[in-house]
């Protein structure tokens, strides 16, 4: 495999060029918000002005930059926008006997570099270069994937049938362990995420808060039928109550 991205601006252009392909592969082509989230993960230097920080590198970005082989990208593409019973079943199966070339290993290796924070251009390119090393070295890739999974296995708590975590990736670990509903707190953003790997949280008719953060981004709302962000603890309680009833927990 070869890779030649020289800077964040080129990475951003490449992600934009490939977002439709990744969306089609992950079967979330109609989800314009998910496409925007993928593009929005790349920070920008803003032509000499204050740079635009972003969530940074993850497996979806690795797919868009073709750092994961195209025949190994589907699982990462699916998991970028929505968890499904089929994806969880694949993760469970491939975790039983991890090898360097499985889609699960590629996803975990890329996820091991994800910080979900306010990542600068310099930090983003450092993440890209780190993954380049994992891309080229199967042994290091497998080692990183196993370390990430060992971290994730203990990253959530069972809160009356709901997986609760403050660790990035902990929600996914909860799904793999059998929880239908997971809640994750993102300290960097001061909001909670609520999700399920089943088709819906049952929140399609929920009236969300219109509160925004300092950058004008809404702190609450559906990001997809089975994934939502919640910026208020009272609202979080209401969301969990509805989701629990919908999922029969």
Coordinates of N, CA and C in Angstrom, one line a residue:
X1 N 0.8 -1.2 0.0 CA 0.0 0.0 0.0 C 0.9 1.3 0.0
X2 N 0.4 2.3 -0.7 CA 1.1 3.5 -0.7 C 0.2 4.6 -0.2
X3 N 0.8 5.7 0.3 CA 0.0 6.8 0.9 C 0.8 8.1 0.7
X4 N 0.1 9.1 0.2 CA 0.8 10.4 -0.1 C -0.1 11.6 0.2
X5 N -0.3 11.9 1.4 CA -1.0 13.1 1.8 C 0.0 14.0 2.5
X6 N 0.2 15.2 2.0 CA 1.3 16.0 2.5 C 0.8 17.0 3.6
X7 N -0.5 17.2 3.8 CA -0.9 18.2 4.8 C -2.4 18.1 5.0
X8 N -2.9 18.8 6.0 CA -4.3 18.8 6.4 C -5.2 19.3 5.2
X9 N -4.8 20.3 4.5 CA -5.6 20.9 3.4 C -5.8 19.8 2.4
X10 N -4.8 19.1 2.0 CA -4.9 18.0 1.0 C -5.8 16.9 1.6
X11 N -5.6 16.6 2.9 CA -6.5 15.6 3.5 C -7.9 15.9 3.4
X12 N -8.2 17.2 3.7 CA -9.6 17.7 3.7 C -10.2 17.5 2.3
X13 N -9.4 17.9 1.3 CA -9.9 17.8 -0.1 C -10.1 16.3 -0.5
X14 N -9.3 15.5 0.0 CA -9.4 14.0 -0.3 C -10.6 13.4 0.4
X15 N -10.9 13.8 1.6 CA -12.1 13.4 2.3 C -13.3 13.8 1.6
X16 N -13.3 15.1 1.2 CA -14.5 15.6 0.5 C -14.7 14.8 -0.8
X17 N -13.6 14.5 -1.5 CA -13.7 13.8 -2.8 C -14.2 12.3 -2.6
X18 N -14.0 11.8 -1.4 CA -14.3 10.4 -1.1 C -15.5 10.1 -0.2
X19 N -16.1 11.2 0.3 CA -17.2 11.0 1.3 C -18.4 10.3 0.7
X20 N -18.7 10.5 -0.6 CA -19.8 9.8 -1.2 C -19.6 8.3 -1.3
X21 N -18.3 8.0 -1.7 CA -17.9 6.6 -1.8 C -18.0 5.9 -0.5
X22 N -17.5 6.5 0.6 CA -17.5 5.9 1.9 C -19.0 5.8 2.4
X23 N -19.8 6.8 2.1 CA -21.2 6.8 2.5 C -22.0 5.7 1.8
X24 N -21.7 5.5 0.6 CA -22.3 4.4 -0.2 C -21.9 3.0 0.4
X25 N -20.6 2.9 0.7 CA -20.1 1.6 1.2 C -20.7 1.3 2.6
X26 N -20.9 2.3 3.4 CA -21.5 2.1 4.7 C -23.0 2.2 4.7
X27 N -23.6 2.4 3.6 CA -25.1 2.4 3.4 C -25.7 3.6 4.2
X28 N -25.0 4.7 4.2 CA -25.6 5.9 4.9 C -25.6 7.1 3.9
X29 N -25.8 6.8 2.6 CA -25.7 7.8 1.5 C -26.7 8.9 1.7
X30 N -27.9 8.6 2.3 CA -28.9 9.6 2.4 C -28.7 10.5 3.7
X31 N -27.8 10.1 4.5 CA -27.6 10.8 5.8 C -26.6 12.0 5.5
X32 N -27.1 13.1 5.1 CA -26.2 14.3 4.8 C -25.5 14.7 6.1
X33 N -26.1 14.6 7.2 CA -25.4 15.0 8.5 C -24.2 14.2 8.7
X34 N -24.3 12.9 8.5 CA -23.2 12.0 8.7 C -22.0 12.3 7.8
X35 N -22.4 12.7 6.5 CA -21.3 13.1 5.6 C -20.6 14.3 6.1
X36 N -21.4 15.3 6.6 CA -20.8 16.5 7.1 C -19.9 16.3 8.3
X37 N -20.3 15.3 9.1 CA -19.5 15.0 10.3 C -18.2 14.4 9.9
X38 N -18.2 13.6 8.9 CA -16.9 13.0 8.4 C -16.0 14.1 7.9
X39 N -16.5 14.9 7.0 CA -15.7 16.0 6.5 C -15.2 16.9 7.6
X40 N -16.1 17.2 8.6 CA -15.8 18.1 9.7 C -14.8 17.6 10.7
X41 N -14.4 16.3 10.5 CA -13.3 15.8 11.4 C -11.9 16.3 11.1
X42 N -11.8 16.9 9.9 CA -10.4 17.4 9.5 C -10.3 18.9 9.9
X43 N -9.3 19.2 10.7 CA -9.1 20.6 11.1 C -8.6 21.4 9.9
X44 N -8.7 22.8 10.0 CA -8.3 23.6 8.9 C -7.5 24.8 9.4
X45 N -6.5 25.2 8.6 CA -5.6 26.3 9.1 C -6.2 27.6 8.8
X46 N -7.3 27.6 8.0 CA -8.1 28.9 7.7 C -7.3 30.0 7.1
X47 N -6.4 29.7 6.2 CA -5.6 30.7 5.5 C -4.9 31.7 6.4
X48 N -4.3 31.3 7.4 CA -3.5 32.2 8.3 C -4.3 32.7 9.4
X49 N -5.6 32.6 9.4 CA -6.4 33.1 10.5 C -6.4 32.0 11.6
X50 N -7.2 32.2 12.7 CA -7.3 31.2 13.7 C -7.7 29.9 13.1
X51 N -6.9 28.8 13.4 CA -7.3 27.5 12.7 C -8.6 27.0 13.3
X52 N -9.2 26.2 12.5 CA -10.5 25.5 12.9 C -10.2 24.1 13.4
X53 N -10.4 24.0 14.8 CA -10.1 22.7 15.4 C -11.2 21.7 15.0
X54 N -10.9 20.4 15.2 CA -11.9 19.4 14.8 C -11.7 18.1 15.6
X55 N -12.7 17.2 15.5 CA -12.5 15.9 16.2 C -11.3 15.1 15.9
X56 N -10.9 15.2 14.6 CA -9.6 14.6 14.2 C -9.8 13.2 13.6
X57 N -8.7 12.4 13.6 CA -8.6 11.2 12.9 C -9.5 10.1 13.5
X58 N -10.1 9.3 12.6 CA -10.8 8.1 13.1 C -10.8 7.1 11.9
X59 N -11.5 6.0 12.1 CA -11.5 4.9 11.0 C -12.2 5.4 9.8
X60 N -13.2 6.3 9.9 CA -13.9 6.8 8.8 C -13.0 7.7 7.9
X61 N -12.2 8.5 8.6 CA -11.1 9.3 7.9 C -10.1 8.4 7.2
X62 N -9.8 7.3 7.9 CA -8.8 6.3 7.3 C -9.4 5.7 6.0
X63 N -10.7 5.5 6.0 CA -11.3 5.0 4.8 C -11.3 6.0 3.7
X64 N -11.7 7.3 4.0 CA -11.7 8.3 3.0 C -10.3 8.7 2.4
X65 N -9.3 8.5 3.2 CA -7.9 8.7 2.8 C -7.3 7.5 2.2
X66 N -8.1 6.4 2.0 CA -7.6 5.1 1.5 C -6.4 4.6 2.2
X67 N -6.4 4.8 3.5 CA -5.4 4.2 4.4 C -5.7 2.8 4.8
X68 N -7.0 2.5 4.7 CA -7.5 1.1 4.9 C -7.7 0.5 3.5
X69 N -7.3 -0.7 3.3 CA -7.5 -1.3 1.9 C -9.0 -1.2 1.6
X70 N -9.3 -1.0 0.4 CA -10.7 -0.8 0.0 C -11.6 -2.0 0.3
X71 N -11.0 -3.2 0.2 CA -11.8 -4.4 0.5 C -11.9 -4.7 2.0
X72 N -11.3 -3.8 2.8 CA -11.4 -4.0 4.3 C -12.1 -2.8 4.9
X73 N -12.8 -1.9 4.1 CA -13.3 -0.7 4.6 C -14.8 -0.8 5.0
X74 N -15.5 -1.8 4.6 CA -16.9 -1.7 4.8 C -17.3 -1.6 6.3
X75 N -16.7 -2.4 7.1 CA -17.1 -2.3 8.6 C -16.9 -1.0 9.1
X76 N -15.7 -0.4 8.9 CA -15.4 1.0 9.4 C -16.4 2.0 8.8
X77 N -16.8 1.8 7.5 CA -17.7 2.8 6.9 C -19.1 2.7 7.6
X78 N -19.5 1.4 7.8 CA -20.8 1.3 8.5 C -20.8 1.9 9.9
X79 N -19.7 1.6 10.6 CA -19.6 2.0 12.0 C -19.5 3.5 12.2
X80 N -19.1 4.2 11.1 CA -19.0 5.7 11.2 C -20.3 6.3 11.4
X81 N -21.4 5.8 10.8 CA -22.7 6.5 10.9 C -23.7 5.8 11.7
X82 N -23.6 4.5 11.8 CA -24.7 3.7 12.5 C -24.2 2.3 12.8
X83 N -24.5 1.9 14.0 CA -24.2 0.5 14.4 C -25.4 -0.3 14.0
X84 N -25.2 -1.5 13.5 CA -26.2 -2.4 13.1 C -26.0 -3.8 13.8
X85 N -27.1 -4.6 13.9 CA -26.9 -6.0 14.4 C -25.9 -6.8 13.6
X86 N -25.8 -6.6 12.3 CA -24.9 -7.3 11.5 C -23.4 -6.9 11.8
X87 N -23.2 -5.6 12.0 CA -21.9 -5.1 12.3 C -21.4 -5.6 13.6
X88 N -22.3 -5.6 14.6 CA -22.0 -6.1 15.9 C -21.6 -7.6 15.9
X89 N -22.4 -8.3 15.1 CA -22.1 -9.8 15.0 C -20.8 -10.0 14.3
X90 N -20.4 -9.2 13.3 CA -19.1 -9.3 12.7 C -18.0 -9.0 13.7
X91 N -18.2 -7.9 14.5 CA -17.2 -7.5 15.5 C -17.0 -8.7 16.5
X92 N -18.1 -9.2 17.0 CA -18.0 -10.3 18.0 C -17.2 -11.5 17.4
X93 N -17.5 -11.8 16.1 CA -16.9 -13.0 15.5 C -15.4 -12.8 15.3
X94 N -15.0 -11.6 14.8 CA -13.6 -11.4 14.4 C -12.8 -11.1 15.6
X95 N -13.4 -10.7 16.7 CA -12.7 -10.5 18.0 C -12.2 -11.8 18.6
X96 N -12.9 -12.9 18.3 CA -12.5 -14.2 18.9 C -11.2 -14.7 18.4
X97 N -10.8 -14.3 17.2 CA -9.5 -14.7 16.7 C -8.9 -13.6 15.8
X98 N -8.3 -12.6 16.5 CA -7.8 -11.4 15.8 C -6.6 -11.7 15.0
X99 N -6.6 -11.2 13.8 CA -5.5 -11.3 12.8 C -5.3 -9.9 12.2
X100 N -4.1 -9.6 11.6 CA -3.9 -8.3 11.1 C -4.8 -7.8 10.0
X101 N -5.3 -8.7 9.2 CA -6.1 -8.3 8.0 C -7.6 -8.2 8.1
X102 N -8.1 -8.5 9.3 CA -9.6 -8.4 9.4 C -10.1 -7.0 9.4
X103 N -11.3 -6.8 9.0 CA -11.9 -5.4 9.1 C -12.0 -4.9 10.5
X104 N -12.2 -5.8 11.5 CA -12.3 -5.4 12.9 C -10.9 -4.9 13.4
X105 N -9.8 -5.6 13.0 CA -8.5 -5.2 13.3 C -8.2 -3.8 12.8
X106 N -8.5 -3.6 11.5 CA -8.3 -2.3 10.9 C -9.1 -1.2 11.6
X107 N -10.3 -1.5 11.9 CA -11.2 -0.5 12.6 C -10.6 -0.2 14.0
X108 N -10.2 -1.2 14.7 CA -9.7 -1.0 16.1 C -8.3 -0.2 16.0
X109 N -7.5 -0.6 15.1 CA -6.2 0.1 14.9 C -6.4 1.6 14.7
X110 N -7.3 1.9 13.8 CA -7.6 3.3 13.5 C -8.2 4.0 14.7
X111 N -9.1 3.3 15.4 CA -9.8 3.9 16.5 C -8.8 4.1 17.7
X112 N -7.7 3.4 17.7 CA -6.7 3.6 18.8 C -6.1 4.9 18.8
X113 N -6.1 5.6 17.6 CA -5.6 7.0 17.5 C -6.6 8.1 17.6
X114 N -7.8 7.7 17.7 CA -8.9 8.7 17.8 C -9.0 9.3 19.2
X115 N -9.0 10.6 19.3 CA -9.1 11.3 20.5 C -10.4 12.1 20.7
X116 N -11.2 12.3 19.7 CA -12.5 12.9 19.7 C -12.4 14.3 20.5
X117 N -11.4 15.0 20.2 CA -11.2 16.3 20.9 C -11.0 17.4 19.9
X118 N -10.6 18.6 20.4 CA -10.3 19.7 19.6 C -8.9 19.6 19.0
X119 N -8.8 18.9 17.9 CA -7.5 18.5 17.3 C -7.1 19.6 16.3
X120 N -5.8 20.0 16.5 CA -5.3 21.0 15.6 C -4.8 20.4 14.3
X121 N -4.4 21.2 13.3 CA -3.8 20.7 12.1 C -2.6 19.9 12.4
X122 N -1.7 20.4 13.2 CA -0.5 19.7 13.5 C -0.8 18.3 14.2
X123 N -1.7 18.3 15.1 CA -2.0 17.1 15.8 C -2.7 16.1 14.9
X124 N -3.5 16.6 14.0 CA -4.2 15.7 13.0 C -3.2 15.0 12.1
X125 N -2.2 15.8 11.6 CA -1.2 15.2 10.7 C -0.3 14.2 11.5
X126 N -0.1 14.4 12.8 CA 0.6 13.5 13.6 C -0.2 12.2 13.7
X127 N -1.5 12.3 13.9 CA -2.4 11.1 13.9 C -2.3 10.3 12.6
X128 N -2.3 11.0 11.5 CA -2.2 10.4 10.1 C -0.9 9.7 10.0
X129 N 0.2 10.3 10.4 CA 1.5 9.7 10.3 C 1.6 8.4 11.2
X130 N 1.0 8.5 12.4 CA 1.0 7.3 13.3 C 0.3 6.2 12.6
X131 N -0.9 6.5 12.0 CA -1.6 5.4 11.4 C -0.9 4.9 10.1
X132 N -0.1 5.7 9.5 CA 0.6 5.3 8.3 C 1.6 4.1 8.8
X133 N 2.2 4.3 9.9 CA 3.0 3.2 10.5 C 2.3 1.9 10.7
X134 N 1.1 2.0 11.2 CA 0.2 0.8 11.5 C -0.2 0.2 10.1
X135 N -0.5 1.1 9.2 CA -0.9 0.7 7.9 C 0.1 -0.2 7.2
X136 N 1.4 0.1 7.4 CA 2.5 -0.6 6.7 C 3.0 -1.7 7.5
X137 N 2.7 -1.9 8.7 CA 3.3 -2.9 9.6 C 2.2 -3.8 10.2
X138 N 1.9 -5.0 9.7 CA 0.8 -5.8 10.2 C 1.0 -6.1 11.7
X139 N 2.2 -6.4 12.1 CA 2.4 -6.8 13.5 C 2.0 -5.6 14.4
X140 N 2.5 -4.4 14.1 CA 2.2 -3.2 14.9 C 0.7 -2.9 14.8
X141 N 0.1 -3.1 13.7 CA -1.4 -2.9 13.5 C -2.2 -3.8 14.5
X142 N -1.8 -5.1 14.5 CA -2.5 -6.1 15.3 C -2.3 -5.8 16.8
X143 N -1.0 -5.4 17.1 CA -0.7 -5.0 18.5 C -1.6 -3.8 19.0
X144 N -1.7 -2.8 18.1 CA -2.5 -1.6 18.4 C -4.0 -2.0 18.6
X145 N -4.5 -2.8 17.7 CA -5.9 -3.3 17.7 C -6.2 -4.0 19.0
X146 N -5.3 -4.9 19.4 CA -5.5 -5.7 20.6 C -5.4 -4.8 21.8
X147 N -4.5 -3.9 21.9 CA -4.4 -2.9 23.0 C -5.7 -2.1 23.1
X148 N -6.2 -1.7 22.0 CA -7.4 -0.8 22.0 C -8.6 -1.7 22.5
X149 N -8.7 -2.9 22.0 CA -9.8 -3.8 22.5 C -9.7 -4.1 24.0
X150 N -8.5 -4.3 24.5 CA -8.3 -4.6 25.9 C -8.7 -3.3 26.7
X151 N -8.4 -2.1 26.2 CA -8.9 -0.9 26.9 C -10.4 -0.8 26.9
X152 N -11.0 -1.1 25.7 CA -12.4 -0.9 25.6 C -13.2 -1.9 26.4
X153 N -12.7 -3.1 26.6 CA -13.5 -4.1 27.3 C -13.9 -3.7 28.7
X154 N -13.1 -2.9 29.3 CA -13.4 -2.4 30.7 C -13.7 -1.0 30.8
X155 N -14.2 -0.4 29.7 CA -14.4 1.0 29.6 C -15.8 1.5 29.9
X156 N -16.8 0.6 30.3 CA -18.1 1.0 30.5 C -18.6 0.3 31.8
X157 N -19.7 0.8 32.4 CA -20.4 0.3 33.5 C -21.8 -0.1 33.2
X158 N -22.3 -1.1 33.8 CA -23.7 -1.5 33.6 C -24.6 -0.7 34.6
X159 N -25.3 0.2 34.1 CA -26.2 1.1 34.9 C -27.6 0.7 34.7
X160 N -28.1 -0.4 35.4 CA -29.4 -0.9 35.3 C -29.8 -1.3 33.9
X161 N -28.9 -2.0 33.2 CA -29.2 -2.5 31.9 C -28.7 -1.6 30.8
X162 N -28.1 -0.5 31.1 CA -27.6 0.5 30.1 C -26.1 0.6 30.3
X163 N -25.4 0.5 29.2 CA -23.9 0.7 29.3 C -23.6 2.1 29.4
X164 N -22.9 2.5 30.4 CA -22.5 4.0 30.6 C -21.0 4.1 30.6
X165 N -20.5 5.1 29.8 CA -19.0 5.2 29.7 C -18.6 6.7 29.6
X166 N -17.4 6.9 29.9 CA -16.8 8.3 29.7 C -15.6 8.1 28.8
X167 N -15.4 6.9 28.2 CA -14.3 6.6 27.3 C -14.7 6.5 25.9
X168 N -14.0 7.2 25.0 CA -14.4 7.0 23.6 C -14.2 5.6 23.2
X169 N -15.3 5.0 22.6 CA -15.3 3.6 22.2 C -16.0 2.8 23.2
X170 N -16.3 3.3 24.4 CA -17.0 2.5 25.4 C -18.4 2.1 25.0
X171 N -19.1 3.0 24.3 CA -20.4 2.6 23.8 C -20.4 1.4 23.0
X172 N -19.5 1.4 22.0 CA -19.3 0.2 21.1 C -19.0 -1.1 21.9
X173 N -18.1 -0.9 22.9 CA -17.8 -2.1 23.8 C -19.0 -2.6 24.5
X174 N -19.9 -1.7 24.9 CA -21.2 -2.1 25.5 C -22.0 -2.9 24.6
X175 N -22.1 -2.4 23.3 CA -22.9 -3.1 22.4 C -22.4 -4.6 22.2
X176 N -21.1 -4.6 22.0 CA -20.4 -5.9 21.8 C -20.7 -6.9 23.0
X177 N -20.8 -6.3 24.2 CA -21.0 -7.1 25.4 C -22.5 -7.5 25.5
X178 N -23.3 -7.0 24.7 CA -24.7 -7.4 24.7 C -25.7 -6.3 25.1
X179 N -25.3 -5.1 25.4 CA -26.2 -4.0 25.8 C -26.9 -3.4 24.6
X180 N -28.2 -3.3 24.7 CA -28.9 -2.7 23.6 C -28.9 -1.2 23.6
X181 N -28.6 -0.6 24.7 CA -28.6 0.9 24.9 C -27.3 1.3 25.6
X182 N -26.7 2.3 25.1 CA -25.4 2.8 25.7 C -25.5 4.3 25.7
X183 N -24.8 4.9 26.8 CA -24.7 6.3 27.0 C -23.2 6.6 27.2
X184 N -22.7 7.6 26.5 CA -21.4 8.0 26.6 C -21.2 9.5 26.9
X185 N -20.4 9.9 27.8 CA -20.2 11.3 28.1 C -18.9 11.8 27.4
X186 N -19.0 12.8 26.6 CA -17.8 13.4 25.9 C -17.4 14.6 26.7
X187 N -16.3 14.5 27.5 CA -15.9 15.6 28.3 C -15.4 16.8 27.5
X188 N -14.8 16.5 26.4 CA -14.3 17.6 25.5 C -15.4 18.5 25.0
X189 N -16.6 18.0 24.9 CA -17.7 18.8 24.4 C -18.8 19.1 25.5
X190 N -18.7 18.4 26.6 CA -19.7 18.6 27.7 C -21.0 18.1 27.4
X191 N -21.1 17.1 26.5 CA -22.4 16.5 26.1 C -22.4 15.0 26.3
X192 N -23.6 14.4 26.3 CA -23.8 13.0 26.3 C -24.2 12.5 25.0
X193 N -23.8 11.3 24.6 CA -24.3 10.6 23.4 C -25.1 9.4 23.9
X194 N -26.2 9.1 23.2 CA -27.1 8.0 23.5 C -27.2 7.2 22.2
X195 N -27.0 5.9 22.3 CA -27.1 5.1 21.1 C -27.5 3.7 21.3
X196 N -27.9 3.0 20.2 CA -28.2 1.6 20.1 C -27.7 1.1 18.8
X197 N -27.4 -0.3 18.7 CA -27.1 -0.9 17.5 C -28.3 -1.4 16.7
X198 N -29.5 -1.3 17.4 CA -30.7 -1.6 16.7 C -31.2 -0.4 15.9
X199 N -32.2 -0.6 15.1 CA -32.6 0.4 14.1 C -32.9 1.8 14.6
X200 N -33.5 1.8 15.8 CA -34.0 3.1 16.3 C -34.0 3.2 17.8
X201 N -33.8 4.5 18.3 CA -34.0 4.8 19.7 C -35.4 5.1 20.1
X202 N -36.3 5.3 19.1 CA -37.6 5.7 19.4 C -37.8 7.1 19.7
X203 N -36.9 8.0 19.2 CA -36.9 9.4 19.5 C -37.2 10.3 18.3
X204 N -37.8 9.7 17.3 CA -38.1 10.5 16.1 C -39.0 11.7 16.4
X205 N -39.9 11.6 17.4 CA -40.9 12.7 17.6 C -40.5 13.5 18.9
X206 N -39.3 13.2 19.4 CA -38.8 13.9 20.6 C -38.6 15.4 20.3
X207 N -39.0 16.3 21.2 CA -38.8 17.7 21.1 C -37.4 18.1 21.7
X208 N -36.4 18.4 20.9 CA -35.1 18.6 21.4 C -34.9 20.1 21.8
X209 N -34.0 20.3 22.8 CA -33.6 21.6 23.2 C -32.9 22.3 22.0
X210 N -33.0 23.6 22.0 CA -32.4 24.4 20.9 C -31.1 25.1 21.4
X211 N -30.6 24.7 22.5 CA -29.3 25.3 23.0 C -28.2 25.0 22.1
X212 N -27.3 25.9 22.0 CA -26.1 25.8 21.1 C -24.8 26.0 22.0
X213 N -23.7 25.5 21.5 CA -22.4 25.7 22.2 C -21.8 27.1 21.7
X214 N -20.6 27.4 22.1 CA -20.0 28.7 21.8 C -19.7 28.8 20.3
X215 N -19.6 27.7 19.6 CA -19.4 27.7 18.2 C -20.7 27.7 17.3
X216 N -21.8 27.8 18.0 CA -23.1 27.8 17.4 C -23.6 26.4 17.0
X217 N -23.0 25.4 17.5 CA -23.5 24.0 17.2 C -24.5 23.6 18.2
X218 N -25.6 23.0 17.8 CA -26.6 22.5 18.7 C -26.0 21.4 19.6
X219 N -26.5 21.4 20.9 CA -25.9 20.4 21.8 C -26.8 19.2 22.0
X220 N -28.0 19.3 21.3 CA -29.0 18.2 21.4 C -29.6 17.9 20.1
X221 N -29.9 16.6 19.9 CA -30.6 16.2 18.6 C -30.2 14.9 18.1
X222 N -31.0 14.3 17.2 CA -30.7 13.1 16.6 C -29.6 13.2 15.6
X223 N -28.6 12.4 15.6 CA -27.6 12.3 14.6 C -27.9 11.2 13.6
X224 N -28.9 10.4 13.9 CA -29.3 9.3 13.1 C -30.4 8.6 13.8
X225 N -31.2 7.7 13.2 CA -32.3 7.1 14.0 C -31.9 6.4 15.3
X226 N -30.6 5.9 15.3 CA -30.2 5.2 16.5 C -29.0 5.8 17.2
X227 N -28.8 7.1 17.0 CA -27.7 7.8 17.7 C -28.1 9.3 18.0
X228 N -27.9 9.8 19.2 CA -28.3 11.2 19.5 C -27.3 11.8 20.4
X229 N -27.3 13.1 20.4 CA -26.5 13.9 21.4 C -27.4 14.7 22.3
X230 N -27.0 14.8 23.6 CA -27.9 15.4 24.6 C -27.0 16.3 25.4
X231 N -27.4 17.6 25.5 CA -26.6 18.6 26.2 C -27.1 18.9 27.6
X232 N -28.2 18.3 28.1 CA -28.8 18.7 29.3 C -29.1 17.4 30.1
X233 N -28.8 17.4 31.4 CA -29.1 16.2 32.2 C -30.5 15.9 32.4
X234 N -31.4 16.9 32.5 CA -32.8 16.6 32.6 C -33.3 16.0 31.3
X235 N -32.9 16.6 30.2 CA -33.2 16.0 28.8 C -32.7 14.6 28.7
X236 N -31.5 14.4 29.2 CA -30.9 13.0 29.1 C -31.8 12.0 29.8
X237 N -32.3 12.4 31.0 CA -33.2 11.4 31.7 C -34.4 11.1 30.9
X238 N -35.0 12.1 30.2 CA -36.2 11.9 29.4 C -35.8 11.0 28.2
X239 N -34.7 11.3 27.6 CA -34.2 10.5 26.4 C -34.0 9.0 26.8
X240 N -33.4 8.8 27.9 CA -33.1 7.4 28.3 C -34.4 6.7 28.6
X241 N -35.3 7.4 29.3 CA -36.6 6.8 29.6 C -37.3 6.3 28.4
X242 N -37.4 7.1 27.3 CA -38.1 6.8 26.1 C -37.3 5.7 25.4
X243 N -36.0 5.8 25.3 CA -35.2 4.7 24.6 C -35.4 3.4 25.3
X244 N -35.3 3.4 26.6 CA -35.5 2.1 27.4 C -36.8 1.5 27.1
X245 N -37.9 2.3 27.1 CA -39.2 1.7 26.8 C -39.3 1.2 25.3
X246 N -38.7 2.0 24.4 CA -38.7 1.5 23.0 C -38.0 0.2 22.8
X247 N -36.8 0.1 23.4 CA -36.0 -1.1 23.3 C -36.3 -2.2 24.2
X248 N -37.4 -2.0 25.1 CA -37.8 -3.0 26.0 C -36.7 -3.4 27.0
X249 N -36.1 -2.5 27.6 CA -35.0 -2.8 28.6 C -35.6 -2.7 30.0

